[in-house]
């Protein structure tokens, strides 16, 4: 069923993107929202909504990274650092270890602020750097942040912080079911996507794109590139701070090995696979990769047994399958599933220069 | 008349190469001013020094009576100096209208919250900015290309788009770096008309140009640079008769 | 639907045992051999036949994402099992932090979970464990056939001071949950037993080169080097590189994470000591049989936790069989299986007789101490701990 | 002082391996501006190829005299050739089609190829760490007050030799010239008749061969190999290449040695758990002060 839900959602958002009529768009979005809200009351399979809630967190993260990489063109290979900061904020502010028990909803704001601040602090040294030099410094921060958590016994060292508080809403505890988190991530995605959309059409968003296209020309347009870039880091990071809180609360645990380089790479892959810069693309890319990683690949034996009626053991081939899928998608759709207008044009332009040269 | 831009003893060298040495220049408000000189004379370097890309080795640059040398490029731009580039630097993968809108960046107000939440205020401002942008496109004669990618426009259109983008910041001084390069005679004539129209809107124009015909017919004052030094300054007729200028252009008499 | 399909495709009289381990990436080496131990037990039980013609079906899920064990995926897998009514019990995980994330979920669902290797004290003991079980505080559902790290640390400290008569130690750990806890336990008890700890260092992850650390240790001239960690995070390489740094003759002690260091260190493993939370194979017929069948079935030597894994599976299988013995006409409930697992006592396994205390830990843990000779493990003595 | 020197020697030896891998990163980056994330796995692949050859030659322990030279040369040759070809194959299969695609597309295929290689090696050599024969006898040479093992000497000599050879190839041969021209401006290079595809393939060949050499070196140095090693070694080596100034051969070498030394000293003075943090912190500081790395040249703003 989970595949049906995800594919239907993807179909709906793609139609929304392709439709011109504003009224039709709103109608489809409303229908989608309603359906997504009703589904958990019809389908009671907890595991399904668990996967969807996990995927939802990654959608939020990918939308945040999209601000930094897709909009502002700053290649960030250490995005998991901000995710870690958000998650640890929840670990510290809502756990028996520290005896602090702030409500989940308050921590969402605090963590977004903390992560945003970290975005500014870690972004500042990178301002003079270009392209891949920027990438390697962010990669460095991505390595440093979780290792500092790992080496700090006050936050549990390698054990991290366990038995975190269970959030509650309107006096009802979330309990251990996944569905409440599913709703929280739905809300989170809606919020983050809406903000990202606003930004993309705003003065700030255009300034990011100007920097992405030509930093020097952007300066000549009176754009304060320092502040503008820091704003990208801060806003992108704060999105992942939100995601981190939901992630930690749902898991009931934070530990440093959750935020390694692989996570940054995973989120970046979601972005590139989906189509950088395009909100719909990013959502689709992160849903597809999440599903692949947390539903399809772990269950691949069972899925093949039930669809093809052959019994094979592919547990040993996880990486191979994943790698082949990544390579194949990129070779056949280098611009991603649903690229934005600029990417499509970029590729088209490259193809023209290719044939003409 | 008061000098809008005064450049005083400006020097800049890159390693052993001296790109500018002791250049003085003063541009009156409301004029069309040309900087000419052979290739490598330091003309573009001077523009880069004005817009703060290069830090000066010595000398001062003042705009409207306030020093601007040492300020970051974006601050200089916000003071009211806009420019175009010798090798077009448009935001190629953005639409023409977005290019112009980015030009308006410094003129638009808006807090972070406006950008984040898309407040009614921000949306109203956005609509107004878009209308102004269209007007600028009309002004430079690009009425129907708004949604096309900048890089897909014809060369001449790209040149004009760059001017529209620069004008969108409502500058008081516009620096045009070889605006006529690569244009055909008709386009050059249209360019001259455009520059005059810009000046008539109260914008002072400084241009670097190689086309002498254009320079002589369009500009009120001309400065000549050679090997990083100013060798002459004056009205077109004076420049045309100046032996040092002739020598610089034709080479030292054998 | 996420992984709920296995029950639909097989015949009606099947019971699924969920297995959650890290099976790909950096944890694959130990994950695969652990999985094999479980599969072997299930295959043997099916071959022997269950009451009423029931069949056991293993369903293994990988909790590694992008090559790293991942608690979030562990929870997703646990929920997959919970969503599948044919899953009556769960085996695994390998890592303590995965277990810490899973316990609240499996506890709320009343699904028995038996782990072979998660040794962190906090999973079963004290307030920390209680807060993990908060949904259903009265019904513990998490059991483990391994002993806690603190017990191993105590045993090794006592061995070092009382039998090897070594008084100074340099401690290294791999800065992961198991390794750090073990090293801390050793440090505490070694000191309490009159030893002096000259230094305690932690490793950076994914390192191959330990010469800088060993040069520093050599300068401190310890009588022994203690290693908290597993072979793959550095145990084997450290032992080997001790010979490059003049520490070749210094004894090297570790816990049940390094029985396989000879695969990396070869003959240089001589001079190393480790504990296994089980009686020695030579002293238990069940262990000899197990090793023989394992090697015959998988054509590879047993891994560090293969026997534990086999024992954990035995616990679950026995609990299911006991439920079927009373009524084989319908599928047992999870509650029945859980009650039977909790009541496990005197179950004969390759790692000794297993029974659980109220926390879900083994009642009378037996620790065997090993050394190496010519790169082969040599049994030294058995330590009975009652703590 | 004594320990200082010993740690310096440790750092230089580790650094030599990073440097060899970093050279491959730098070659590839210099010519196609691609962070070849699969490069670390090519290096591990080299270890396994060398191991396979040594096993086939019947080497299981120390070898002496002429047999040592033959065995070592064969193992190096095999590792370098196989990895060089592997490098070309990866370029042909996963990168070439994407040369004009958005910049991040080949980055993702690189990651995909890395996963594929890791899985292939896991299936080939098993998931556990594999022991590697101790080819070199292990006496220490007294070098002043400190002891240096034969292995350490071999590692450093091979690395420096490889760098010199590479410098020669890149700067003094026609092929090297073609590579440099392609790196400068691909279109212009093809206009003057340079086979751009060949030049790029050559960069991957050389990079892969160096990774193969590094694989052999790390095998004999650590006497172990593991399918998962390449990931973190690659990350360090990439860091080294950037620290030195990516695209610059001497810079990659310098960066590699520096990172090895920093790691050693951080482990000595701060504790092993801080070594990675220190490496990356120094990287950040260096790049803030010199945004193009230590030996990288700052691009002049051309307007």
GROMACS .gro file of N, CA and C in nm, chain A residues 215-327:
model
  339
  215UNK      N    1   2.822   3.555  -0.904
  215UNK     CA    2   2.834   3.625  -0.777
  215UNK      C    3   2.881   3.769  -0.795
  216UNK      N    4   2.975   3.786  -0.889
  216UNK     CA    5   3.030   3.921  -0.907
  216UNK      C    6   2.924   4.016  -0.959
  217UNK      N    7   2.848   3.970  -1.057
  217UNK     CA    8   2.742   4.056  -1.110
  217UNK      C    9   2.641   4.085  -1.000
  218UNK      N   10   2.615   3.985  -0.916
  218UNK     CA   11   2.519   4.005  -0.807
  218UNK      C   12   2.564   4.118  -0.716
  219UNK      N   13   2.693   4.121  -0.687
  219UNK     CA   14   2.744   4.229  -0.602
  219UNK      C   15   2.716   4.365  -0.665
  220UNK      N   16   2.731   4.370  -0.797
  220UNK     CA   17   2.709   4.496  -0.866
  220UNK      C   18   2.562   4.538  -0.868
  221UNK      N   19   2.475   4.444  -0.834
  221UNK     CA   20   2.333   4.481  -0.827
  221UNK      C   21   2.299   4.530  -0.686
  222UNK      N   22   2.402   4.548  -0.604
  222UNK     CA   23   2.377   4.596  -0.469
  222UNK      C   24   2.340   4.485  -0.373
  223UNK      N   25   2.366   4.361  -0.414
  223UNK     CA   26   2.333   4.249  -0.325
  223UNK      C   27   2.447   4.228  -0.227
  224UNK      N   28   2.414   4.230  -0.100
  224UNK     CA   29   2.513   4.204   0.004
  224UNK      C   30   2.532   4.052   0.008
  225UNK      N   31   2.634   4.005  -0.063
  225UNK     CA   32   2.646   3.859  -0.080
  225UNK      C   33   2.672   3.790   0.054
  226UNK      N   34   2.744   3.856   0.143
  226UNK     CA   35   2.771   3.795   0.273
  226UNK      C   36   2.642   3.764   0.347
  227UNK      N   37   2.561   3.868   0.363
  227UNK     CA   38   2.437   3.848   0.437
  227UNK      C   39   2.343   3.752   0.365
  228UNK      N   40   2.341   3.764   0.234
  228UNK     CA   41   2.249   3.681   0.157
  228UNK      C   42   2.287   3.533   0.167
  229UNK      N   43   2.417   3.507   0.158
  229UNK     CA   44   2.460   3.367   0.171
  229UNK      C   45   2.433   3.316   0.311
  230UNK      N   46   2.463   3.399   0.411
  230UNK     CA   47   2.438   3.355   0.548
  230UNK      C   48   2.290   3.328   0.570
  231UNK      N   49   2.207   3.410   0.505
  231UNK     CA   50   2.063   3.387   0.519
  231UNK      C   51   2.027   3.249   0.463
  232UNK      N   52   2.092   3.212   0.351
  232UNK     CA   53   2.064   3.080   0.294
  232UNK      C   54   2.107   2.970   0.391
  233UNK      N   55   2.228   2.984   0.445
  233UNK     CA   56   2.274   2.883   0.541
  233UNK      C   57   2.180   2.876   0.662
  234UNK      N   58   2.141   2.992   0.711
  234UNK     CA   59   2.060   2.996   0.833
  234UNK      C   60   1.923   2.935   0.808
  235UNK      N   61   1.859   2.975   0.699
  235UNK     CA   62   1.724   2.925   0.675
  235UNK      C   63   1.727   2.777   0.642
  236UNK      N   64   1.823   2.738   0.557
  236UNK     CA   65   1.836   2.595   0.526
  236UNK      C   66   1.860   2.514   0.651
  237UNK      N   67   1.947   2.565   0.737
  237UNK     CA   68   1.979   2.493   0.860
  237UNK      C   69   1.859   2.486   0.952
  238UNK      N   70   1.782   2.594   0.958
  238UNK     CA   71   1.670   2.593   1.053
  238UNK      C   72   1.565   2.490   1.010
  239UNK      N   73   1.549   2.470   0.880
  239UNK     CA   74   1.458   2.365   0.833
  239UNK      C   75   1.503   2.230   0.888
  240UNK      N   76   1.635   2.208   0.881
  240UNK     CA   77   1.682   2.077   0.926
  240UNK      C   78   1.677   2.068   1.078
  241UNK      N   79   1.683   2.184   1.145
  241UNK     CA   80   1.664   2.183   1.290
  241UNK      C   81   1.525   2.131   1.325
  242UNK      N   82   1.424   2.178   1.251
  242UNK     CA   83   1.288   2.129   1.272
  242UNK      C   84   1.282   1.978   1.248
  243UNK      N   85   1.341   1.938   1.135
  243UNK     CA   86   1.343   1.796   1.102
  243UNK      C   87   1.411   1.716   1.211
  244UNK      N   88   1.520   1.770   1.264
  244UNK     CA   89   1.594   1.700   1.369
  244UNK      C   90   1.510   1.675   1.493
  245UNK      N   91   1.431   1.775   1.530
  245UNK     CA   92   1.348   1.759   1.650
  245UNK      C   93   1.245   1.648   1.629
  246UNK      N   94   1.180   1.651   1.515
  246UNK     CA   95   1.078   1.548   1.489
  246UNK      C   96   1.143   1.411   1.487
  247UNK      N   97   1.258   1.404   1.421
  247UNK     CA   98   1.333   1.279   1.410
  247UNK      C   99   1.367   1.225   1.549
  248UNK      N  100   1.423   1.313   1.635
  248UNK     CA  101   1.466   1.268   1.767
  248UNK      C  102   1.347   1.226   1.852
  249UNK      N  103   1.240   1.306   1.844
  249UNK     CA  104   1.123   1.275   1.925
  249UNK      C  105   1.064   1.140   1.884
  250UNK      N  106   1.059   1.117   1.756
  250UNK     CA  107   1.000   0.994   1.707
  250UNK      C  108   1.084   0.873   1.745
  251UNK      N  109   1.215   0.891   1.733
  251UNK     CA  110   1.307   0.782   1.763
  251UNK      C  111   1.322   0.763   1.913
  252UNK      N  112   1.302   0.870   1.989
  252UNK     CA  113   1.321   0.863   2.133
  252UNK      C  114   1.467   0.856   2.172
  253UNK      N  115   1.553   0.896   2.080
  253UNK     CA  116   1.696   0.873   2.099
  253UNK      C  117   1.775   0.964   2.007
  254UNK      N  118   1.887   1.014   2.057
  254UNK     CA  119   1.984   1.075   1.965
  254UNK      C  120   2.120   1.013   1.993
  255UNK      N  121   2.195   0.986   1.890
  255UNK     CA  122   2.333   0.942   1.909
  255UNK      C  123   2.415   0.986   1.790
  256UNK      N  124   2.544   1.007   1.811
  256UNK     CA  125   2.624   1.073   1.707
  256UNK      C  126   2.632   0.996   1.576
  257UNK      N  127   2.620   0.864   1.581
  257UNK     CA  128   2.634   0.789   1.456
  257UNK      C  129   2.514   0.805   1.362
  258UNK      N  130   2.413   0.880   1.407
  258UNK     CA  131   2.298   0.903   1.320
  258UNK      C  132   2.321   1.014   1.219
  259UNK      N  133   2.431   1.087   1.237
  259UNK     CA  134   2.445   1.210   1.159
  259UNK      C  135   2.576   1.212   1.082
  260UNK      N  136   2.617   1.096   1.033
  260UNK     CA  137   2.744   1.090   0.964
  260UNK      C  138   2.733   1.141   0.822
  261UNK      N  139   2.849   1.149   0.760
  261UNK     CA  140   2.861   1.200   0.624
  261UNK      C  141   2.760   1.135   0.529
  262UNK      N  142   2.735   1.007   0.550
  262UNK     CA  143   2.643   0.935   0.462
  262UNK      C  144   2.506   1.003   0.459
  263UNK      N  145   2.465   1.060   0.573
  263UNK     CA  146   2.334   1.124   0.578
  263UNK      C  147   2.334   1.250   0.491
  264UNK      N  148   2.442   1.326   0.499
  264UNK     CA  149   2.452   1.446   0.415
  264UNK      C  150   2.445   1.406   0.268
  265UNK      N  151   2.517   1.300   0.235
  265UNK     CA  152   2.520   1.254   0.097
  265UNK      C  153   2.381   1.206   0.054
  266UNK      N  154   2.313   1.137   0.143
  266UNK     CA  155   2.180   1.088   0.111
  266UNK      C  156   2.086   1.204   0.078
  267UNK      N  157   2.091   1.308   0.162
  267UNK     CA  158   2.000   1.421   0.139
  267UNK      C  159   2.035   1.491   0.008
  268UNK      N  160   2.165   1.504  -0.016
  268UNK     CA  161   2.206   1.566  -0.142
  268UNK      C  162   2.159   1.483  -0.262
  269UNK      N  163   2.169   1.351  -0.248
  269UNK     CA  164   2.123   1.264  -0.357
  269UNK      C  165   1.975   1.285  -0.383
  270UNK      N  166   1.897   1.301  -0.275
  270UNK     CA  167   1.753   1.324  -0.292
  270UNK      C  168   1.728   1.447  -0.376
  271UNK      N  169   1.809   1.549  -0.347
  271UNK     CA  170   1.795   1.677  -0.416
  271UNK      C  171   1.827   1.663  -0.564
  272UNK      N  172   1.941   1.599  -0.590
  272UNK     CA  173   1.987   1.590  -0.729
  272UNK      C  174   1.896   1.497  -0.809
  273UNK      N  175   1.857   1.387  -0.747
  273UNK     CA  176   1.770   1.292  -0.815
  273UNK      C  177   1.636   1.354  -0.846
  274UNK      N  178   1.586   1.434  -0.752
  274UNK     CA  179   1.454   1.492  -0.772
  274UNK      C  180   1.458   1.604  -0.874
  275UNK      N  181   1.565   1.681  -0.872
  275UNK     CA  182   1.573   1.796  -0.960
  275UNK      C  183   1.595   1.919  -0.877
  276UNK      N  184   1.719   1.964  -0.874
  276UNK     CA  185   1.755   2.071  -0.783
  276UNK      C  186   1.682   2.199  -0.813
  277UNK      N  187   1.651   2.271  -0.708
  277UNK     CA  188   1.589   2.400  -0.726
  277UNK      C  189   1.438   2.392  -0.742
  278UNK      N  190   1.389   2.274  -0.781
  278UNK     CA  191   1.245   2.262  -0.800
  278UNK      C  192   1.182   2.197  -0.677
  279UNK      N  193   1.088   2.266  -0.617
  279UNK     CA  194   1.029   2.216  -0.492
  279UNK      C  195   0.964   2.081  -0.512
  280UNK      N  196   0.886   2.069  -0.619
  280UNK     CA  197   0.817   1.944  -0.644
  280UNK      C  198   0.921   1.833  -0.666
  281UNK      N  199   1.024   1.867  -0.742
  281UNK     CA  200   1.130   1.770  -0.768
  281UNK      C  201   1.194   1.722  -0.640
  282UNK      N  202   1.222   1.816  -0.552
  282UNK     CA  203   1.288   1.779  -0.426
  282UNK      C  204   1.197   1.687  -0.345
  283UNK      N  205   1.069   1.721  -0.340
  283UNK     CA  206   0.976   1.637  -0.265
  283UNK      C  207   0.973   1.497  -0.324
  284UNK      N  208   0.964   1.491  -0.455
  284UNK     CA  209   0.957   1.360  -0.521
  284UNK      C  210   1.086   1.282  -0.498
  285UNK      N  211   1.199   1.350  -0.516
  285UNK     CA  212   1.327   1.282  -0.499
  285UNK      C  213   1.344   1.227  -0.360
  286UNK      N  214   1.306   1.304  -0.259
  286UNK     CA  215   1.327   1.254  -0.123
  286UNK      C  216   1.228   1.143  -0.090
  287UNK      N  217   1.107   1.151  -0.144
  287UNK     CA  218   1.013   1.041  -0.120
  287UNK      C  219   1.065   0.912  -0.184
  288UNK      N  220   1.111   0.924  -0.307
  288UNK     CA  221   1.156   0.804  -0.378
  288UNK      C  222   1.275   0.739  -0.308
  289UNK      N  223   1.375   0.821  -0.273
  289UNK     CA  224   1.493   0.762  -0.209
  289UNK      C  225   1.462   0.709  -0.069
  290UNK      N  226   1.376   0.778   0.004
  290UNK     CA  227   1.339   0.729   0.137
  290UNK      C  228   1.273   0.593   0.126
  291UNK      N  229   1.182   0.586   0.031
  291UNK     CA  230   1.108   0.461   0.013
  291UNK      C  231   1.204   0.349  -0.025
  292UNK      N  232   1.296   0.383  -0.114
  292UNK     CA  233   1.394   0.285  -0.159
  292UNK      C  234   1.477   0.236  -0.041
  293UNK      N  235   1.521   0.331   0.041
  293UNK     CA  236   1.612   0.298   0.150
  293UNK      C  237   1.545   0.230   0.266
  294UNK      N  238   1.426   0.276   0.303
  294UNK     CA  239   1.371   0.224   0.427
  294UNK      C  240   1.257   0.127   0.406
  295UNK      N  241   1.203   0.119   0.286
  295UNK     CA  242   1.097   0.019   0.266
  295UNK      C  243   1.138  -0.087   0.165
  296UNK      N  244   1.185  -0.043   0.050
  296UNK     CA  245   1.209  -0.142  -0.055
  296UNK      C  246   1.334  -0.226  -0.031
  297UNK      N  247   1.449  -0.160  -0.010
  297UNK     CA  248   1.572  -0.238   0.003
  297UNK      C  249   1.573  -0.331   0.124
  298UNK      N  250   1.531  -0.287   0.243
  298UNK     CA  251   1.532  -0.382   0.356
  298UNK      C  252   1.438  -0.500   0.333
  299UNK      N  253   1.333  -0.477   0.256
  299UNK     CA  254   1.234  -0.583   0.236
  299UNK      C  255   1.246  -0.648   0.099
  300UNK      N  256   1.360  -0.627   0.036
  300UNK     CA  257   1.365  -0.663  -0.106
  300UNK      C  258   1.334  -0.811  -0.131
  301UNK      N  259   1.380  -0.896  -0.039
  301UNK     CA  260   1.354  -1.039  -0.058
  301UNK      C  261   1.204  -1.067  -0.060
  302UNK      N  262   1.136  -1.009   0.039
  302UNK     CA  263   0.992  -1.033   0.049
  302UNK      C  264   0.919  -0.971  -0.069
  303UNK      N  265   0.963  -0.852  -0.110
  303UNK     CA  266   0.896  -0.785  -0.221
  303UNK      C  267   0.910  -0.868  -0.349
  304UNK      N  268   1.030  -0.919  -0.371
  304UNK     CA  269   1.050  -1.000  -0.492
  304UNK      C  270   0.971  -1.130  -0.482
  305UNK      N  271   0.971  -1.189  -0.363
  305UNK     CA  272   0.898  -1.314  -0.346
  305UNK      C  273   0.749  -1.294  -0.375
  306UNK      N  274   0.694  -1.180  -0.332
  306UNK     CA  275   0.550  -1.163  -0.348
  306UNK      C  276   0.513  -1.113  -0.487
  307UNK      N  277   0.603  -1.044  -0.555
  307UNK     CA  278   0.567  -0.993  -0.688
  307UNK      C  279   0.608  -1.088  -0.799
  308UNK      N  280   0.729  -1.141  -0.788
  308UNK     CA  281   0.778  -1.226  -0.896
  308UNK      C  282   0.767  -1.375  -0.862
  309UNK      N  283   0.730  -1.402  -0.738
  309UNK     CA  284   0.717  -1.541  -0.693
  309UNK      C  285   0.845  -1.621  -0.709
  310UNK      N  286   0.957  -1.556  -0.687
  310UNK     CA  287   1.083  -1.630  -0.678
  310UNK      C  288   1.145  -1.599  -0.543
  311UNK      N  289   1.211  -1.697  -0.487
  311UNK     CA  290   1.277  -1.674  -0.360
  311UNK      C  291   1.425  -1.651  -0.383
  312UNK      N  292   1.467  -1.528  -0.360
  312UNK     CA  293   1.610  -1.498  -0.373
  312UNK      C  294   1.653  -1.427  -0.246
  313UNK      N  295   1.780  -1.436  -0.216
  313UNK     CA  296   1.830  -1.362  -0.101
  313UNK      C  297   1.923  -1.254  -0.152
  314UNK      N  298   1.876  -1.132  -0.150
  314UNK     CA  299   1.955  -1.021  -0.203
  314UNK      C  300   2.016  -0.935  -0.093
  315UNK      N  301   2.008  -0.986   0.032
  315UNK     CA  302   2.058  -0.907   0.143
  315UNK      C  303   2.202  -0.862   0.119
  316UNK      N  304   2.279  -0.949   0.057
  316UNK     CA  305   2.420  -0.919   0.033
  316UNK      C  306   2.441  -0.820  -0.079
  317UNK      N  307   2.333  -0.783  -0.146
  317UNK     CA  308   2.349  -0.700  -0.266
  317UNK      C  309   2.289  -0.561  -0.248
  318UNK      N  310   2.262  -0.523  -0.123
  318UNK     CA  311   2.200  -0.392  -0.096
  318UNK      C  312   2.270  -0.277  -0.165
  319UNK      N  313   2.398  -0.268  -0.137
  319UNK     CA  314   2.477  -0.157  -0.187
  319UNK      C  315   2.482  -0.158  -0.338
  320UNK      N  316   2.495  -0.279  -0.390
  320UNK     CA  317   2.504  -0.294  -0.534
  320UNK      C  318   2.377  -0.239  -0.599
  321UNK      N  319   2.264  -0.282  -0.547
  321UNK     CA  320   2.136  -0.240  -0.604
  321UNK      C  321   2.121  -0.088  -0.591
  322UNK      N  322   2.151  -0.039  -0.472
  322UNK     CA  323   2.137   0.104  -0.448
  322UNK      C  324   2.227   0.183  -0.541
  323UNK      N  325   2.353   0.137  -0.551
  323UNK     CA  326   2.448   0.206  -0.638
  323UNK      C  327   2.403   0.205  -0.782
  324UNK      N  328   2.358   0.089  -0.829
  324UNK     CA  329   2.315   0.078  -0.968
  324UNK      C  330   2.196   0.171  -0.993
  325UNK      N  331   2.106   0.178  -0.896
  325UNK     CA  332   1.990   0.266  -0.914
  325UNK      C  333   2.035   0.412  -0.924
  326UNK      N  334   2.124   0.454  -0.835
  326UNK     CA  335   2.173   0.592  -0.839
  326UNK      C  336   2.235   0.624  -0.975
  327UNK      N  337   2.325   0.534  -1.018
  327UNK     CA  338   2.395   0.559  -1.144
  327UNK      C  339   2.296   0.562  -1.260
   0.00000   0.00000   0.00000
